[in-house]
Amino acid sequence: MNPGYAGRTELPDNLKALFRPVTMIVPDLQQICEIMLFSEGFETAKVLAKKMTVLYKLSREQLSKQYHYDFGLRALKSVLVMAGAFKRGDPDMSEQLVLMRALRDMNLPKFTFEDVPLFLGLISDLFPGMDCPRVRYPQFNDVVETDLAEKGYLVMTNPTDQVDKVIQLYETMLTRHTTMVVGPTGGGKTVILETLSRSQTKMGYPTTLFIINSKAQPTHELYGLMDPDTRDWTDGLLSSIFREINKPLRPDHENDRYYLVFDGDVDALWVEDMNSVMDDNKLLTLPNGERIRVQNHCKLLFEVYDLQYASPATVSRCGMVFVDNKNLGYQPFIYTWCNTRGDRLEEQEQLRDHFQKYVPPCIDYVLEGLIMGELTKPLLQTIPITNLNMVRQLCTLLEVILTPELTIRQAPVRFLKL
C-alpha cells in the first residue's frame, strides 16, 4: 500500500505475481452527501448535495495548489456534520443558508490570502443573492481581544486579523480533534495557540499546552521501544505524555483542557504511526500493544511551516488553519516594539514616524526592486528573508543603540599598524 510514502518500498515483481489484482472505483460523493444531508434533516438534500460537490470540484480546479488543501470525502463529511449542528441550533434558518455557512466557516480558515476572494466568489455564484453573517462569539471575542491587549499586541479591526484566526481555530477544533496550524515563520502561529489557551482559561476552561518538537529525537524515543531480546518496554516521550493527559478527569477538574502541540516538520516517517489517533478511531497503538484512547478533553495540534512531506492520508485526517504572514505584515510588530520603550512617549512617536518614512521604501527596494516607483532588479539574497525578519533585525539593533545600559561608552580607539 502506498509505496510512494517515505520509508516504504515497491513490491518486487516476483512477489506481485502472487497477489490477485483488484479494481477500486471512486466513491459517488454526490450520493454520499445527499444521504448524509437527509439523515441530518435537510429536505432539499438533492439540490444541496449537487451544489456542494460542484463547489468542491471547482475549488480543486481553480484554487491554487497547496499541500494543506484537501477537498476529499473526510472534508465533505466534516462540513456535513457542522451543517447538521447549525440546523439543529436554528431550525428556522433556510437550508441553503445553513449549508452556505457551514461551507464557508469550515473552508475559509485553510485558504491562503489570494484564494479567499476566489472561494467566496464561487460560493456567491452557487448561492446567488444570499448573505450569511458569521457565527458570533461575543464573550469569547472580547476575552481574546483583552488578552492580546494585555500582552502588548496591536488589536486590529481587519477581518483577517489574529482575533479572527483564534476564532477560526476554536471553530475548527469543535469538529476535529486534530488540527494543523500551517504557515510561514512570523505569521503568528504560536501567538494564536497561546492566546487560545489563555482565553479559554479565563472563561473557566483551564487549558494546558504540552509542546513537543517531534524531530528532536528518534522515532523510538518518541513512541517507546520494546527490546526484542528481553521484552523490556522503555516508555517514549509522546507515549508518556499521551497516557498522562488522557486519564479520566477528576470531578473538580472536569472543565480542564489538554492540548498536545507538535511543533516542527511533519513527515511520513513518524506521523504515519498516528493515523489511527487522528481519524475516527482515536486510538494510539504503541509497540508493546498498549492502546490509549483520545478523551474528549484532549486535542492534538500541529504547528508546521508547510506540509510538503506529509502524505495525503495525514492531511485528510486533520482540520486546517492557515496563518498567512501577509494578513498581519510587519506594522503590528513595529507598533508592539515601540510600546516597549516604556514611558518615553515622545521617543515612541518619533520612532513610529521614522519607521513609516524609511522602512516601507527600503523593503520595497530589497524585496521587489522598487525605487521611487520604478521597477529595477531586486537585490540578490544569500539567505531569503521576509519583510518581518528585516524589521525585527532593525528593531534589535535599535534596541541596543537606544538603551544606555547596553551601549558601551568611551570605547578605546585602536589602530592597526600595517
Short mmCIF file of C-alpha atoms in Angstrom, two decimals:
data_model
loop_
_atom_site.label_atom_id
_atom_site.label_comp_id
_atom_site.label_asym_id
_atom_site.label_seq_id
_atom_site.Cartn_x
_atom_site.Cartn_y
_atom_site.Cartn_z
CA MET A 1 0.00 0.00 0.00
CA ASN A 2 1.23 3.48 -0.91
CA PRO A 3 4.83 2.68 -1.93
CA GLY A 4 5.46 6.36 -2.64
CA TYR A 5 5.46 7.26 1.06
CA ALA A 6 8.74 7.82 2.88
CA GLY A 7 10.16 4.67 4.43
CA ARG A 8 8.25 2.32 2.10
CA THR A 9 9.37 0.42 -0.99
CA GLU A 10 7.75 -1.03 -4.10
CA LEU A 11 6.92 -4.74 -4.07
CA PRO A 12 9.21 -6.78 -6.36
CA ASP A 13 7.62 -8.26 -9.49
CA ASN A 14 8.03 -11.88 -8.39
CA LEU A 15 6.07 -11.08 -5.21
CA LYS A 16 3.42 -9.07 -7.07
CA ALA A 17 2.66 -12.15 -9.19
CA LEU A 18 1.41 -13.96 -6.07
CA PHE A 19 -1.28 -11.36 -5.40
CA ARG A 20 -4.66 -11.07 -7.06
CA PRO A 21 -5.31 -7.68 -8.73
CA VAL A 22 -8.40 -5.80 -7.59
CA THR A 23 -10.26 -2.82 -9.00
CA MET A 24 -11.42 0.14 -6.94
CA ILE A 25 -13.83 2.85 -8.02
CA VAL A 26 -14.10 6.48 -6.95
CA PRO A 27 -16.93 6.95 -4.41
CA ASP A 28 -20.02 8.83 -5.55
CA LEU A 29 -19.60 11.99 -3.49
CA GLN A 30 -22.93 13.46 -4.51
CA GLN A 31 -24.88 10.42 -3.37
CA ILE A 32 -22.96 10.28 -0.08
CA CYS A 33 -23.67 13.98 0.54
CA GLU A 34 -27.34 13.52 -0.32
CA ILE A 35 -27.78 10.61 2.12
CA MET A 36 -25.96 12.41 4.93
CA LEU A 37 -27.98 15.59 4.39
CA PHE A 38 -31.21 13.57 4.54
CA SER A 39 -30.03 11.96 7.77
CA GLU A 40 -29.31 15.42 9.22
CA GLY A 41 -32.88 16.52 8.46
CA PHE A 42 -32.44 18.54 5.23
CA GLU A 43 -35.50 18.37 2.96
CA THR A 44 -33.81 19.74 -0.18
CA ALA A 45 -30.85 17.37 0.14
CA LYS A 46 -30.67 16.51 -3.56
CA VAL A 47 -30.16 20.11 -4.69
CA LEU A 48 -27.79 20.95 -1.84
CA ALA A 49 -25.66 17.84 -2.45
CA LYS A 50 -25.25 18.86 -6.09
CA LYS A 51 -24.15 22.38 -5.13
CA MET A 52 -21.74 21.06 -2.54
CA THR A 53 -19.98 18.62 -4.85
CA VAL A 54 -19.79 21.23 -7.63
CA LEU A 55 -18.21 23.72 -5.21
CA TYR A 56 -15.52 21.24 -4.19
CA LYS A 57 -14.88 20.28 -7.81
CA LEU A 58 -14.43 23.93 -8.83
CA SER A 59 -12.23 24.57 -5.79
CA ARG A 60 -9.89 21.74 -6.79
CA GLU A 61 -9.65 23.11 -10.32
CA GLN A 62 -9.49 26.89 -9.81
CA LEU A 63 -7.77 27.48 -6.47
CA SER A 64 -4.01 27.35 -6.10
CA LYS A 65 -2.30 24.05 -5.40
CA GLN A 66 -1.28 23.85 -1.75
CA TYR A 67 -0.02 20.89 0.24
CA HIS A 68 -2.53 21.50 3.02
CA TYR A 69 -5.60 21.71 0.76
CA ASP A 70 -7.96 18.73 0.93
CA PHE A 71 -11.31 18.51 -0.82
CA GLY A 72 -11.90 14.80 -0.29
CA LEU A 73 -14.50 12.73 1.48
CA ARG A 74 -13.33 13.49 5.02
CA ALA A 75 -13.52 17.23 4.36
CA LEU A 76 -17.03 16.81 2.96
CA LYS A 77 -18.12 14.83 6.00
CA SER A 78 -16.87 17.45 8.46
CA VAL A 79 -18.85 20.14 6.61
CA LEU A 80 -21.99 17.98 6.67
CA VAL A 81 -21.62 17.37 10.41
CA MET A 82 -21.24 21.11 11.00
CA ALA A 83 -24.27 21.83 8.78
CA GLY A 84 -26.35 19.39 10.82
CA ALA A 85 -25.29 21.11 14.04
CA PHE A 86 -26.21 24.52 12.58
CA LYS A 87 -29.63 23.23 11.50
CA ARG A 88 -30.41 21.78 14.92
CA GLY A 89 -29.27 25.00 16.55
CA ASP A 90 -31.50 27.20 14.35
CA PRO A 91 -34.33 25.13 12.76
CA ASP A 92 -35.99 28.22 11.24
CA MET A 93 -32.97 29.20 9.13
CA SER A 94 -33.08 28.49 5.39
CA GLU A 95 -31.41 25.18 4.47
CA GLN A 96 -29.36 26.83 1.74
CA LEU A 97 -28.17 29.44 4.24
CA VAL A 98 -27.22 26.71 6.73
CA LEU A 99 -25.12 24.82 4.17
CA MET A 100 -23.57 28.03 2.86
CA ARG A 101 -22.48 29.00 6.38
CA ALA A 102 -21.01 25.54 7.04
CA LEU A 103 -19.10 25.53 3.74
CA ARG A 104 -17.67 28.96 4.36
CA ASP A 105 -16.77 28.56 8.04
CA MET A 106 -15.16 25.13 7.56
CA ASN A 107 -13.09 26.04 4.50
CA LEU A 108 -12.03 29.68 4.89
CA PRO A 109 -9.50 29.02 7.69
CA LYS A 110 -7.29 26.88 5.44
CA PHE A 111 -7.12 29.18 2.40
CA THR A 112 -4.22 31.42 1.52
CA PHE A 113 -4.60 35.19 1.27
CA GLU A 114 -5.07 35.06 -2.53
CA ASP A 115 -7.55 32.15 -2.56
CA VAL A 116 -10.05 33.62 -0.09
CA PRO A 117 -11.78 36.01 -2.58
CA LEU A 118 -11.83 33.26 -5.23
CA PHE A 119 -13.59 30.83 -2.90
CA LEU A 120 -16.06 33.47 -1.73
CA GLY A 121 -16.81 34.19 -5.39
CA LEU A 122 -17.54 30.50 -6.04
CA ILE A 123 -19.91 30.37 -3.07
CA SER A 124 -21.75 33.52 -4.18
CA ASP A 125 -22.20 32.01 -7.66
CA LEU A 126 -23.69 28.78 -6.28
CA PHE A 127 -25.82 30.58 -3.66
CA PRO A 128 -26.78 33.80 -5.51
CA GLY A 129 -28.32 36.68 -3.61
CA MET A 130 -27.66 35.17 -0.19
CA ASP A 131 -25.79 36.98 2.56
CA CYS A 132 -24.79 34.85 5.50
CA PRO A 133 -23.40 36.54 8.63
CA ARG A 134 -20.74 34.71 10.59
CA VAL A 135 -21.49 32.94 13.85
CA ARG A 136 -20.55 35.33 16.64
CA TYR A 137 -18.95 34.51 19.96
CA PRO A 138 -19.13 37.96 21.61
CA GLN A 139 -17.88 36.93 25.06
CA PHE A 140 -15.04 34.80 23.70
CA ASN A 141 -14.14 37.52 21.19
CA ASP A 142 -13.89 40.14 23.96
CA VAL A 143 -11.69 37.86 26.08
CA VAL A 144 -9.33 37.26 23.12
CA GLU A 145 -9.01 40.98 22.38
CA THR A 146 -8.39 41.76 26.05
CA ASP A 147 -5.72 39.08 26.29
CA LEU A 148 -3.90 40.36 23.19
CA ALA A 149 -4.01 43.92 24.52
CA GLU A 150 -2.62 42.79 27.90
CA LYS A 151 0.32 41.17 26.12
CA GLY A 152 1.07 44.40 24.26
CA TYR A 153 -0.12 43.26 20.83
CA LEU A 154 -1.93 45.53 18.40
CA VAL A 155 -5.60 44.50 18.17
CA MET A 156 -6.52 45.11 14.54
CA THR A 157 -10.00 45.61 13.08
CA ASN A 158 -9.18 43.83 9.83
CA PRO A 159 -11.44 40.75 9.34
CA THR A 160 -8.38 38.58 8.71
CA ASP A 161 -6.54 39.60 11.88
CA GLN A 162 -5.24 37.43 14.70
CA VAL A 163 -8.52 37.58 16.61
CA ASP A 164 -10.34 36.05 13.66
CA LYS A 165 -7.70 33.32 13.35
CA VAL A 166 -8.14 32.42 17.04
CA ILE A 167 -11.89 32.13 16.46
CA GLN A 168 -11.31 30.00 13.35
CA LEU A 169 -9.02 27.67 15.29
CA TYR A 170 -11.65 27.38 18.01
CA GLU A 171 -14.37 26.57 15.46
CA THR A 172 -12.19 24.02 13.66
CA MET A 173 -11.45 22.24 16.93
CA LEU A 174 -15.18 21.90 17.60
CA THR A 175 -15.47 19.41 14.72
CA ARG A 176 -11.93 17.94 14.56
CA HIS A 177 -9.89 16.55 17.44
CA THR A 178 -6.72 17.01 15.34
CA THR A 179 -5.91 20.41 13.84
CA MET A 180 -2.88 21.72 11.97
CA VAL A 181 -1.86 25.38 12.18
CA VAL A 182 0.11 25.92 8.98
CA GLY A 183 2.02 28.99 7.85
CA PRO A 184 5.40 30.64 7.32
CA THR A 185 7.57 31.90 10.13
CA GLY A 186 6.44 35.22 11.56
CA GLY A 187 2.77 34.73 10.76
CA GLY A 188 1.74 34.41 14.39
CA LYS A 189 1.06 30.68 14.82
CA THR A 190 2.48 30.48 18.34
CA VAL A 191 0.65 33.64 19.42
CA ILE A 192 -2.64 32.16 18.21
CA LEU A 193 -2.16 28.92 20.16
CA GLU A 194 -1.09 30.69 23.35
CA THR A 195 -3.91 33.23 23.07
CA LEU A 196 -6.50 30.46 22.65
CA SER A 197 -5.11 28.67 25.70
CA ARG A 198 -5.14 31.77 27.92
CA SER A 199 -8.58 32.89 26.71
CA GLN A 200 -10.18 29.52 27.44
CA THR A 201 -8.56 29.53 30.88
CA LYS A 202 -10.07 32.96 31.63
CA MET A 203 -13.51 31.66 30.58
CA GLY A 204 -13.41 28.81 33.09
CA TYR A 205 -11.81 26.10 30.94
CA PRO A 206 -8.21 25.77 32.20
CA THR A 207 -6.11 24.85 29.16
CA THR A 208 -2.61 23.38 29.26
CA LEU A 209 -0.30 23.10 26.24
CA PHE A 210 2.18 20.22 26.05
CA ILE A 211 4.70 21.17 23.34
CA ILE A 212 6.88 18.54 21.65
CA ASN A 213 9.47 19.01 18.91
CA SER A 214 8.82 15.76 17.09
CA LYS A 215 12.05 15.90 15.03
CA ALA A 216 14.34 16.49 18.02
CA GLN A 217 14.57 12.78 18.87
CA PRO A 218 14.48 9.43 17.03
CA THR A 219 11.14 7.71 16.48
CA HIS A 220 11.78 5.05 19.13
CA GLU A 221 12.38 7.78 21.73
CA LEU A 222 9.10 9.38 20.69
CA TYR A 223 6.81 6.34 20.77
CA GLY A 224 8.80 3.99 23.02
CA LEU A 225 10.90 0.88 22.38
CA MET A 226 10.33 -2.82 23.02
CA ASP A 227 13.58 -4.77 23.46
CA PRO A 228 13.29 -7.84 21.16
CA ASP A 229 15.50 -9.97 23.42
CA THR A 230 14.40 -9.15 26.97
CA ARG A 231 10.88 -7.89 26.06
CA ASP A 232 11.50 -4.89 28.31
CA TRP A 233 9.45 -1.82 27.47
CA THR A 234 11.01 1.64 27.51
CA ASP A 235 8.44 4.43 27.51
CA GLY A 236 8.80 7.21 24.94
CA LEU A 237 8.28 10.95 25.28
CA LEU A 238 4.99 11.02 23.38
CA SER A 239 3.62 7.81 24.88
CA SER A 240 4.31 9.02 28.41
CA ILE A 241 2.65 12.43 27.93
CA PHE A 242 -0.21 10.97 25.88
CA ARG A 243 -1.04 8.40 28.57
CA GLU A 244 -0.94 11.02 31.32
CA ILE A 245 -3.21 13.61 29.68
CA ASN A 246 -5.81 11.03 28.59
CA LYS A 247 -6.55 9.81 32.09
CA PRO A 248 -10.13 10.42 33.27
CA LEU A 249 -10.55 13.86 34.81
CA ARG A 250 -11.33 14.29 38.48
CA PRO A 251 -14.77 15.79 39.29
CA ASP A 252 -13.20 19.07 40.44
CA HIS A 253 -11.25 19.36 37.14
CA GLU A 254 -13.96 18.39 34.66
CA ASN A 255 -13.52 21.62 32.67
CA ASP A 256 -9.78 21.14 32.10
CA ARG A 257 -8.45 21.00 28.54
CA TYR A 258 -5.17 19.42 27.43
CA TYR A 259 -3.65 20.22 24.03
CA LEU A 260 -0.68 18.24 22.73
CA VAL A 261 1.25 20.51 20.33
CA PHE A 262 3.73 19.08 17.80
CA ASP A 263 6.00 21.98 16.89
CA GLY A 264 8.10 21.02 13.87
CA ASP A 265 8.07 19.44 10.43
CA VAL A 266 5.54 16.73 9.66
CA ASP A 267 6.71 13.79 7.55
CA ALA A 268 5.55 10.23 6.98
CA LEU A 269 8.46 8.72 8.92
CA TRP A 270 6.91 9.50 12.31
CA VAL A 271 3.40 10.85 11.77
CA GLU A 272 2.04 7.80 9.91
CA ASP A 273 2.03 5.92 13.22
CA MET A 274 -0.52 8.44 14.46
CA ASN A 275 -3.06 7.98 11.66
CA SER A 276 -5.25 5.85 13.92
CA VAL A 277 -5.17 8.67 16.50
CA MET A 278 -6.14 11.36 14.02
CA ASP A 279 -9.07 9.52 12.39
CA ASP A 280 -12.36 8.45 13.99
CA ASN A 281 -10.73 5.55 15.85
CA LYS A 282 -8.93 7.96 18.23
CA LEU A 283 -6.54 5.22 19.34
CA LEU A 284 -2.77 5.35 19.81
CA THR A 285 -1.30 1.85 19.49
CA LEU A 286 2.19 1.53 20.99
CA PRO A 287 4.83 -1.06 20.00
CA ASN A 288 4.12 -3.02 23.21
CA GLY A 289 0.48 -3.48 22.22
CA GLU A 290 -0.91 -0.85 24.60
CA ARG A 291 -3.83 1.16 23.21
CA ILE A 292 -4.61 4.63 24.51
CA ARG A 293 -7.86 6.34 23.53
CA VAL A 294 -8.09 10.10 23.00
CA GLN A 295 -10.51 11.56 25.54
CA ASN A 296 -12.86 14.45 24.82
CA HIS A 297 -10.81 16.87 26.91
CA CYS A 298 -7.66 16.22 24.84
CA LYS A 299 -6.84 17.64 21.39
CA LEU A 300 -3.88 17.27 19.04
CA LEU A 301 -2.35 20.35 17.40
CA PHE A 302 0.42 20.61 14.83
CA GLU A 303 2.36 23.84 14.34
CA VAL A 304 4.16 23.49 11.00
CA TYR A 305 5.71 25.60 8.27
CA ASP A 306 4.20 23.55 5.43
CA LEU A 307 3.04 20.01 4.68
CA GLN A 308 5.40 19.28 1.80
CA TYR A 309 6.48 15.95 3.29
CA ALA A 310 3.13 14.88 4.75
CA SER A 311 1.08 12.22 2.99
CA PRO A 312 -2.45 12.96 1.71
CA ALA A 313 -3.76 10.42 4.22
CA THR A 314 -2.42 12.55 7.06
CA VAL A 315 -3.68 15.84 5.59
CA SER A 316 -7.21 14.49 5.11
CA ARG A 317 -7.45 13.47 8.76
CA CYS A 318 -6.84 16.96 10.17
CA GLY A 319 -8.58 20.28 10.29
CA MET A 320 -6.53 23.09 8.77
CA VAL A 321 -5.95 26.70 9.80
CA PHE A 322 -3.56 28.60 7.53
CA VAL A 323 -1.84 31.62 9.06
CA ASP A 324 -0.58 33.83 6.24
CA ASN A 325 2.03 36.43 7.19
CA LYS A 326 0.51 38.71 4.53
CA ASN A 327 -2.55 39.17 6.74
CA LEU A 328 -0.57 40.86 9.51
CA GLY A 329 2.50 42.23 7.78
CA TYR A 330 5.19 43.96 9.81
CA GLN A 331 3.26 47.01 11.05
CA PRO A 332 1.89 45.31 14.22
CA PHE A 333 5.42 44.29 15.21
CA ILE A 334 6.60 47.90 14.86
CA TYR A 335 3.69 49.10 16.99
CA THR A 336 4.36 46.50 19.68
CA TRP A 337 8.09 47.19 19.75
CA CYS A 338 7.58 50.94 20.04
CA ASN A 339 5.31 50.34 23.03
CA THR A 340 8.17 48.55 24.79
CA ARG A 341 10.03 51.85 25.03
CA GLY A 342 8.24 52.44 28.35
CA ASP A 343 7.12 55.95 29.25
CA ARG A 344 9.15 57.67 26.54
CA LEU A 345 6.07 58.87 24.62
CA GLU A 346 7.99 61.43 22.55
CA GLU A 347 10.54 58.79 21.57
CA GLN A 348 7.73 56.38 20.61
CA GLU A 349 6.16 58.95 18.28
CA GLN A 350 9.50 59.78 16.66
CA LEU A 351 10.26 56.10 16.11
CA ARG A 352 6.86 55.49 14.52
CA ASP A 353 7.33 58.47 12.19
CA HIS A 354 10.78 57.28 11.13
CA PHE A 355 9.53 53.73 10.59
CA GLN A 356 6.68 54.94 8.38
CA LYS A 357 9.02 57.16 6.38
CA TYR A 358 12.01 54.89 5.78
CA VAL A 359 11.05 51.23 6.28
CA PRO A 360 8.43 50.68 3.51
CA PRO A 361 10.59 52.07 0.64
CA CYS A 362 13.63 50.11 1.88
CA ILE A 363 11.64 46.87 1.97
CA ASP A 364 10.22 47.55 -1.49
CA TYR A 365 13.75 48.05 -2.80
CA VAL A 366 15.21 44.93 -1.19
CA LEU A 367 12.37 42.51 -2.00
CA GLU A 368 10.74 43.97 -5.12
CA GLY A 369 13.41 46.22 -6.62
CA LEU A 370 11.18 49.31 -6.48
CA ILE A 371 12.97 52.68 -6.35
CA MET A 372 10.72 55.76 -6.34
CA GLY A 373 8.03 53.78 -8.14
CA GLU A 374 10.37 52.44 -10.83
CA LEU A 375 10.92 48.70 -11.10
CA THR A 376 14.53 47.51 -11.10
CA LYS A 377 16.23 44.19 -10.45
CA PRO A 378 15.71 43.02 -6.83
CA LEU A 379 18.73 42.54 -4.64
CA LEU A 380 20.21 39.05 -4.52
CA GLN A 381 19.72 37.47 -1.08
CA THR A 382 22.15 34.82 0.08
CA ILE A 383 19.60 33.65 2.65
CA PRO A 384 16.00 34.57 1.70
CA ILE A 385 14.26 36.54 4.44
CA THR A 386 10.83 38.11 4.80
CA ASN A 387 9.97 41.73 5.47
CA LEU A 388 9.20 40.85 9.08
CA ASN A 389 12.68 39.34 9.51
CA MET A 390 14.27 42.59 8.34
CA VAL A 391 12.09 44.71 10.62
CA ARG A 392 12.88 42.51 13.64
CA GLN A 393 16.62 42.78 12.98
CA LEU A 394 16.30 46.56 12.68
CA CYS A 395 14.39 46.75 15.96
CA THR A 396 17.02 44.60 17.69
CA LEU A 397 19.79 46.92 16.52
CA LEU A 398 17.83 49.99 17.61
CA GLU A 399 17.21 48.36 20.99
CA VAL A 400 20.94 48.09 21.55
CA ILE A 401 21.65 51.63 20.35
CA LEU A 402 18.81 53.33 22.26
CA THR A 403 19.28 51.50 25.57
CA PRO A 404 22.03 53.22 27.62
CA GLU A 405 22.66 50.12 29.72
CA LEU A 406 23.53 48.14 26.59
CA THR A 407 25.74 50.81 25.00
CA ILE A 408 29.49 50.83 25.67
CA ARG A 409 30.53 54.43 26.16
CA GLN A 410 34.01 55.83 25.62
CA ALA A 411 35.23 52.66 23.97
CA PRO A 412 39.00 52.81 23.38
CA VAL A 413 40.03 53.51 19.82
CA ARG A 414 42.58 51.10 18.48
CA PHE A 415 44.54 51.39 15.25
CA LEU A 416 46.12 48.56 13.39
CA LYS A 417 49.57 49.35 12.02
CA LEU A 418 50.25 47.62 8.76
#
